[in-house]
């Protein structure tokens, strides 16, 4: 279905995301809150690929009060990122870099499908690396006891490493570049 959608509606594809603004100190109706929101949203509209920005303070279509929390300390802007998955990801990266550079008194959070998947992928890679670093010494100790020498214990580890490299090389040569986040975990097993 995804390929059919991309083929027939490639120019129309896009993604809806939310940019959440929060402050423990100020409320949405205070200048120290709404001025940075307006400034950030004005800059975001200049980023290529961001086609719609619904300002929570100025959006008659979404009736801004629906985008503002009841305690008035949080609001969100609706962002529409145009393009296919690759282009959306590039735009999200640019947007995230811009938001990370903001040092105002507001907390800024970007959420939606692509930012969530990006965060999950990052967490999985970090956890997988940690697990492999933690597990490798135990594997080496078990192999030392099983084979009785360091040389004999290193042979299965080297073969496993070569198998991982060869598997990723074959996957890359197949022309399939868009791996699921679970593929590295399965290959290293």
PDB file of C-alpha atoms in Angstrom:
ATOM      1  CA  UNK A   1       0.000   0.000   0.000  1.00  0.00           C
ATOM      2  CA  UNK A   2       2.843   2.383   0.894  1.00  0.00           C
ATOM      3  CA  UNK A   3       4.509   1.868  -2.521  1.00  0.00           C
ATOM      4  CA  UNK A   4       1.165   2.379  -4.281  1.00  0.00           C
ATOM      5  CA  UNK A   5       0.579   5.619  -2.368  1.00  0.00           C
ATOM      6  CA  UNK A   6       4.104   6.872  -3.097  1.00  0.00           C
ATOM      7  CA  UNK A   7       3.765   6.010  -6.792  1.00  0.00           C
ATOM      8  CA  UNK A   8       0.357   7.622  -7.306  1.00  0.00           C
ATOM      9  CA  UNK A   9       0.560  10.487  -4.842  1.00  0.00           C
ATOM     10  CA  UNK A  10       4.297  11.125  -4.502  1.00  0.00           C
ATOM     11  CA  UNK A  11       3.932  14.915  -4.549  1.00  0.00           C
ATOM     12  CA  UNK A  12       1.023  14.848  -2.118  1.00  0.00           C
ATOM     13  CA  UNK A  13       2.672  12.687   0.518  1.00  0.00           C
ATOM     14  CA  UNK A  14       3.641  14.349   3.732  1.00  0.00           C
ATOM     15  CA  UNK A  15       3.400  14.039   7.439  1.00  0.00           C
ATOM     16  CA  UNK A  16       1.677  15.868  10.235  1.00  0.00           C
ATOM     17  CA  UNK A  17       3.796  16.666  13.287  1.00  0.00           C
ATOM     18  CA  UNK A  18       3.310  18.641  16.447  1.00  0.00           C
ATOM     19  CA  UNK A  19       5.648  21.133  18.043  1.00  0.00           C
ATOM     20  CA  UNK A  20       4.876  21.382  21.750  1.00  0.00           C
ATOM     21  CA  UNK A  21       5.806  24.497  23.745  1.00  0.00           C
ATOM     22  CA  UNK A  22       5.877  24.298  27.535  1.00  0.00           C
ATOM     23  CA  UNK A  23       6.869  26.521  30.445  1.00  0.00           C
ATOM     24  CA  UNK A  24       6.580  25.903  34.163  1.00  0.00           C
ATOM     25  CA  UNK A  25       6.940  29.646  34.804  1.00  0.00           C
ATOM     26  CA  UNK A  26       4.883  31.463  32.174  1.00  0.00           C
ATOM     27  CA  UNK A  27       1.430  31.096  30.714  1.00  0.00           C
ATOM     28  CA  UNK A  28       0.518  31.244  27.034  1.00  0.00           C
ATOM     29  CA  UNK A  29      -1.030  34.679  27.358  1.00  0.00           C
ATOM     30  CA  UNK A  30       2.172  36.187  28.798  1.00  0.00           C
ATOM     31  CA  UNK A  31       4.626  37.971  26.517  1.00  0.00           C
ATOM     32  CA  UNK A  32       7.579  35.822  27.673  1.00  0.00           C
ATOM     33  CA  UNK A  33       5.673  32.797  26.363  1.00  0.00           C
ATOM     34  CA  UNK A  34       3.918  33.920  23.197  1.00  0.00           C
ATOM     35  CA  UNK A  35       6.756  35.999  21.710  1.00  0.00           C
ATOM     36  CA  UNK A  36       9.220  33.063  21.548  1.00  0.00           C
ATOM     37  CA  UNK A  37       6.426  30.876  20.134  1.00  0.00           C
ATOM     38  CA  UNK A  38       5.777  33.405  17.354  1.00  0.00           C
ATOM     39  CA  UNK A  39       9.517  33.800  16.661  1.00  0.00           C
ATOM     40  CA  UNK A  40      10.162  30.060  16.490  1.00  0.00           C
ATOM     41  CA  UNK A  41       7.169  29.462  14.226  1.00  0.00           C
ATOM     42  CA  UNK A  42       8.207  32.338  11.931  1.00  0.00           C
ATOM     43  CA  UNK A  43      11.655  30.757  11.540  1.00  0.00           C
ATOM     44  CA  UNK A  44      10.226  27.260  11.045  1.00  0.00           C
ATOM     45  CA  UNK A  45       8.123  28.466   8.114  1.00  0.00           C
ATOM     46  CA  UNK A  46      11.380  29.415   6.358  1.00  0.00           C
ATOM     47  CA  UNK A  47      12.635  25.821   6.495  1.00  0.00           C
ATOM     48  CA  UNK A  48      12.228  24.060   3.163  1.00  0.00           C
ATOM     49  CA  UNK A  49       9.656  21.290   3.342  1.00  0.00           C
ATOM     50  CA  UNK A  50       7.504  22.812   6.092  1.00  0.00           C
ATOM     51  CA  UNK A  51       4.338  23.695   4.223  1.00  0.00           C
ATOM     52  CA  UNK A  52       1.855  24.499   6.968  1.00  0.00           C
ATOM     53  CA  UNK A  53       2.383  25.907  10.420  1.00  0.00           C
ATOM     54  CA  UNK A  54      -0.720  26.302  12.559  1.00  0.00           C
ATOM     55  CA  UNK A  55       0.116  28.799  15.288  1.00  0.00           C
ATOM     56  CA  UNK A  56      -1.901  27.986  18.417  1.00  0.00           C
ATOM     57  CA  UNK A  57      -2.435  31.690  19.102  1.00  0.00           C
ATOM     58  CA  UNK A  58      -3.572  32.658  15.601  1.00  0.00           C
ATOM     59  CA  UNK A  59      -5.265  29.687  13.965  1.00  0.00           C
ATOM     60  CA  UNK A  60      -8.973  30.262  13.346  1.00  0.00           C
ATOM     61  CA  UNK A  61      -9.344  26.918  11.524  1.00  0.00           C
ATOM     62  CA  UNK A  62      -8.322  24.879  14.546  1.00  0.00           C
ATOM     63  CA  UNK A  63      -9.732  27.316  17.084  1.00  0.00           C
ATOM     64  CA  UNK A  64      -6.540  28.050  19.004  1.00  0.00           C
ATOM     65  CA  UNK A  65      -7.999  27.305  22.419  1.00  0.00           C
ATOM     66  CA  UNK A  66      -8.025  23.618  21.450  1.00  0.00           C
ATOM     67  CA  UNK A  67      -4.241  23.810  21.022  1.00  0.00           C
ATOM     68  CA  UNK A  68      -3.700  25.284  24.475  1.00  0.00           C
ATOM     69  CA  UNK A  69      -3.747  23.298  27.712  1.00  0.00           C
ATOM     70  CA  UNK A  70      -6.266  24.139  30.427  1.00  0.00           C
ATOM     71  CA  UNK A  71      -3.519  25.302  32.810  1.00  0.00           C
ATOM     72  CA  UNK A  72      -2.188  27.615  30.043  1.00  0.00           C
ATOM     73  CA  UNK A  73       1.411  26.383  30.463  1.00  0.00           C
ATOM     74  CA  UNK A  74       1.494  24.242  27.304  1.00  0.00           C
ATOM     75  CA  UNK A  75       0.423  24.650  23.697  1.00  0.00           C
ATOM     76  CA  UNK A  76       1.207  23.008  20.394  1.00  0.00           C
ATOM     77  CA  UNK A  77       1.640  24.078  16.805  1.00  0.00           C
ATOM     78  CA  UNK A  78       0.593  21.843  13.945  1.00  0.00           C
ATOM     79  CA  UNK A  79       3.316  21.320  11.323  1.00  0.00           C
ATOM     80  CA  UNK A  80       2.892  19.673   7.945  1.00  0.00           C
ATOM     81  CA  UNK A  81       6.097  18.348   6.401  1.00  0.00           C
ATOM     82  CA  UNK A  82       5.859  17.695   2.667  1.00  0.00           C
ATOM     83  CA  UNK A  83       7.595  14.986   0.693  1.00  0.00           C
ATOM     84  CA  UNK A  84       8.272  11.267   0.800  1.00  0.00           C
ATOM     85  CA  UNK A  85       9.757   9.457   3.804  1.00  0.00           C
ATOM     86  CA  UNK A  86      13.362  10.387   2.970  1.00  0.00           C
ATOM     87  CA  UNK A  87      12.552  14.046   2.458  1.00  0.00           C
ATOM     88  CA  UNK A  88      10.429  14.172   5.620  1.00  0.00           C
ATOM     89  CA  UNK A  89      13.333  12.701   7.588  1.00  0.00           C
ATOM     90  CA  UNK A  90      15.757  15.293   6.180  1.00  0.00           C
ATOM     91  CA  UNK A  91      13.345  18.109   7.063  1.00  0.00           C
ATOM     92  CA  UNK A  92      12.827  16.676  10.563  1.00  0.00           C
ATOM     93  CA  UNK A  93      16.627  16.603  11.032  1.00  0.00           C
ATOM     94  CA  UNK A  94      16.927  20.282  10.027  1.00  0.00           C
ATOM     95  CA  UNK A  95      13.968  21.162  12.233  1.00  0.00           C
ATOM     96  CA  UNK A  96      15.395  19.224  15.202  1.00  0.00           C
ATOM     97  CA  UNK A  97      18.775  20.933  14.835  1.00  0.00           C
ATOM     98  CA  UNK A  98      17.068  24.334  14.802  1.00  0.00           C
ATOM     99  CA  UNK A  99      14.961  23.495  17.866  1.00  0.00           C
ATOM    100  CA  UNK A 100      17.980  22.122  19.772  1.00  0.00           C
ATOM    101  CA  UNK A 101      19.749  25.454  19.199  1.00  0.00           C
ATOM    102  CA  UNK A 102      16.934  27.421  20.838  1.00  0.00           C
ATOM    103  CA  UNK A 103      17.910  28.460  24.354  1.00  0.00           C
ATOM    104  CA  UNK A 104      14.832  30.442  25.372  1.00  0.00           C
ATOM    105  CA  UNK A 105      12.845  29.893  28.532  1.00  0.00           C
ATOM    106  CA  UNK A 106      10.459  27.487  26.815  1.00  0.00           C
ATOM    107  CA  UNK A 107      10.776  23.734  26.496  1.00  0.00           C
ATOM    108  CA  UNK A 108      10.287  22.628  22.882  1.00  0.00           C
ATOM    109  CA  UNK A 109       9.268  19.106  21.872  1.00  0.00           C
ATOM    110  CA  UNK A 110       8.811  17.840  18.313  1.00  0.00           C
ATOM    111  CA  UNK A 111       6.545  14.811  18.007  1.00  0.00           C
ATOM    112  CA  UNK A 112       4.916  12.821  15.246  1.00  0.00           C
ATOM    113  CA  UNK A 113       5.569   9.582  13.376  1.00  0.00           C
ATOM    114  CA  UNK A 114       9.061  10.340  12.042  1.00  0.00           C
ATOM    115  CA  UNK A 115      10.468  11.959  15.215  1.00  0.00           C
ATOM    116  CA  UNK A 116       9.145   9.042  17.275  1.00  0.00           C
ATOM    117  CA  UNK A 117      10.624   6.401  14.945  1.00  0.00           C
ATOM    118  CA  UNK A 118      13.906   8.324  14.855  1.00  0.00           C
ATOM    119  CA  UNK A 119      14.065   8.370  18.670  1.00  0.00           C
ATOM    120  CA  UNK A 120      13.174   4.661  18.911  1.00  0.00           C
ATOM    121  CA  UNK A 121      15.871   3.768  16.388  1.00  0.00           C
ATOM    122  CA  UNK A 122      18.447   5.787  18.308  1.00  0.00           C
ATOM    123  CA  UNK A 123      17.471   4.116  21.596  1.00  0.00           C
ATOM    124  CA  UNK A 124      17.587   0.633  20.059  1.00  0.00           C
ATOM    125  CA  UNK A 125      21.054   1.222  18.584  1.00  0.00           C
ATOM    126  CA  UNK A 126      22.325   2.556  21.903  1.00  0.00           C
ATOM    127  CA  UNK A 127      20.859  -0.374  23.850  1.00  0.00           C
ATOM    128  CA  UNK A 128      22.119  -2.944  21.342  1.00  0.00           C
ATOM    129  CA  UNK A 129      25.631  -1.505  21.497  1.00  0.00           C
ATOM    130  CA  UNK A 130      25.536  -1.553  25.294  1.00  0.00           C
ATOM    131  CA  UNK A 131      24.291  -5.164  25.362  1.00  0.00           C
ATOM    132  CA  UNK A 132      26.989  -6.290  22.950  1.00  0.00           C
ATOM    133  CA  UNK A 133      29.736  -4.522  24.945  1.00  0.00           C
ATOM    134  CA  UNK A 134      28.412  -6.074  28.144  1.00  0.00           C
ATOM    135  CA  UNK A 135      27.955  -9.560  26.702  1.00  0.00           C
ATOM    136  CA  UNK A 136      31.205  -9.942  24.766  1.00  0.00           C
ATOM    137  CA  UNK A 137      33.466 -10.393  27.856  1.00  0.00           C
ATOM    138  CA  UNK A 138      31.130 -13.104  29.177  1.00  0.00           C
ATOM    139  CA  UNK A 139      31.173 -14.865  25.816  1.00  0.00           C
ATOM    140  CA  UNK A 140      34.964 -14.720  25.787  1.00  0.00           C
ATOM    141  CA  UNK A 141      35.187 -16.206  29.313  1.00  0.00           C
ATOM    142  CA  UNK A 142      32.801 -19.050  28.421  1.00  0.00           C
ATOM    143  CA  UNK A 143      34.742 -19.761  25.219  1.00  0.00           C
ATOM    144  CA  UNK A 144      38.038 -19.730  27.162  1.00  0.00           C
ATOM    145  CA  UNK A 145      36.686 -22.395  29.509  1.00  0.00           C
ATOM    146  CA  UNK A 146      35.183 -24.391  26.639  1.00  0.00           C
ATOM    147  CA  UNK A 147      38.251 -24.359  24.358  1.00  0.00           C
ATOM    148  CA  UNK A 148      41.037 -23.966  26.899  1.00  0.00           C
ATOM    149  CA  UNK A 149      43.086 -21.345  25.012  1.00  0.00           C
ATOM    150  CA  UNK A 150      42.743 -17.720  23.962  1.00  0.00           C
ATOM    151  CA  UNK A 151      43.464 -18.472  20.301  1.00  0.00           C
ATOM    152  CA  UNK A 152      40.782 -21.149  20.113  1.00  0.00           C
ATOM    153  CA  UNK A 153      38.294 -18.882  21.942  1.00  0.00           C
ATOM    154  CA  UNK A 154      38.880 -15.964  19.543  1.00  0.00           C
ATOM    155  CA  UNK A 155      38.169 -18.020  16.401  1.00  0.00           C
ATOM    156  CA  UNK A 156      34.345 -18.181  16.893  1.00  0.00           C
ATOM    157  CA  UNK A 157      34.280 -14.466  17.780  1.00  0.00           C
ATOM    158  CA  UNK A 158      36.227 -13.550  14.621  1.00  0.00           C
ATOM    159  CA  UNK A 159      34.013 -15.802  12.491  1.00  0.00           C
ATOM    160  CA  UNK A 160      30.926 -14.157  13.975  1.00  0.00           C
ATOM    161  CA  UNK A 161      32.328 -10.694  13.231  1.00  0.00           C
ATOM    162  CA  UNK A 162      33.108 -11.664   9.652  1.00  0.00           C
ATOM    163  CA  UNK A 163      29.614 -13.127   9.248  1.00  0.00           C
ATOM    164  CA  UNK A 164      28.058  -9.837  10.370  1.00  0.00           C
ATOM    165  CA  UNK A 165      30.201  -7.842   7.916  1.00  0.00           C
ATOM    166  CA  UNK A 166      29.417 -10.230   5.046  1.00  0.00           C
ATOM    167  CA  UNK A 167      25.687 -10.202   5.832  1.00  0.00           C
ATOM    168  CA  UNK A 168      25.521  -6.392   5.825  1.00  0.00           C
ATOM    169  CA  UNK A 169      27.579  -6.305   2.611  1.00  0.00           C
ATOM    170  CA  UNK A 170      25.150  -8.701   0.919  1.00  0.00           C
ATOM    171  CA  UNK A 171      22.169  -6.670   2.094  1.00  0.00           C
ATOM    172  CA  UNK A 172      23.785  -3.477   0.781  1.00  0.00           C
ATOM    173  CA  UNK A 173      24.708  -5.042  -2.570  1.00  0.00           C
ATOM    174  CA  UNK A 174      21.139  -6.253  -2.990  1.00  0.00           C
ATOM    175  CA  UNK A 175      20.180  -2.607  -3.437  1.00  0.00           C
ATOM    176  CA  UNK A 176      17.855  -2.618  -0.470  1.00  0.00           C
ATOM    177  CA  UNK A 177      18.967   0.285   1.717  1.00  0.00           C
ATOM    178  CA  UNK A 178      15.926   0.961   3.865  1.00  0.00           C
ATOM    179  CA  UNK A 179      16.432  -1.546   6.693  1.00  0.00           C
ATOM    180  CA  UNK A 180      13.903  -2.076   9.429  1.00  0.00           C
ATOM    181  CA  UNK A 181      15.209  -1.135  12.869  1.00  0.00           C
ATOM    182  CA  UNK A 182      15.233  -4.799  13.898  1.00  0.00           C
ATOM    183  CA  UNK A 183      17.616  -5.948  11.095  1.00  0.00           C
ATOM    184  CA  UNK A 184      20.894  -5.039  12.909  1.00  0.00           C
ATOM    185  CA  UNK A 185      19.714  -6.958  15.983  1.00  0.00           C
ATOM    186  CA  UNK A 186      18.900 -10.062  13.963  1.00  0.00           C
ATOM    187  CA  UNK A 187      22.113  -9.937  11.921  1.00  0.00           C
ATOM    188  CA  UNK A 188      24.324  -9.689  15.002  1.00  0.00           C
ATOM    189  CA  UNK A 189      22.612 -12.707  16.569  1.00  0.00           C
TER     190      UNK A 189
END
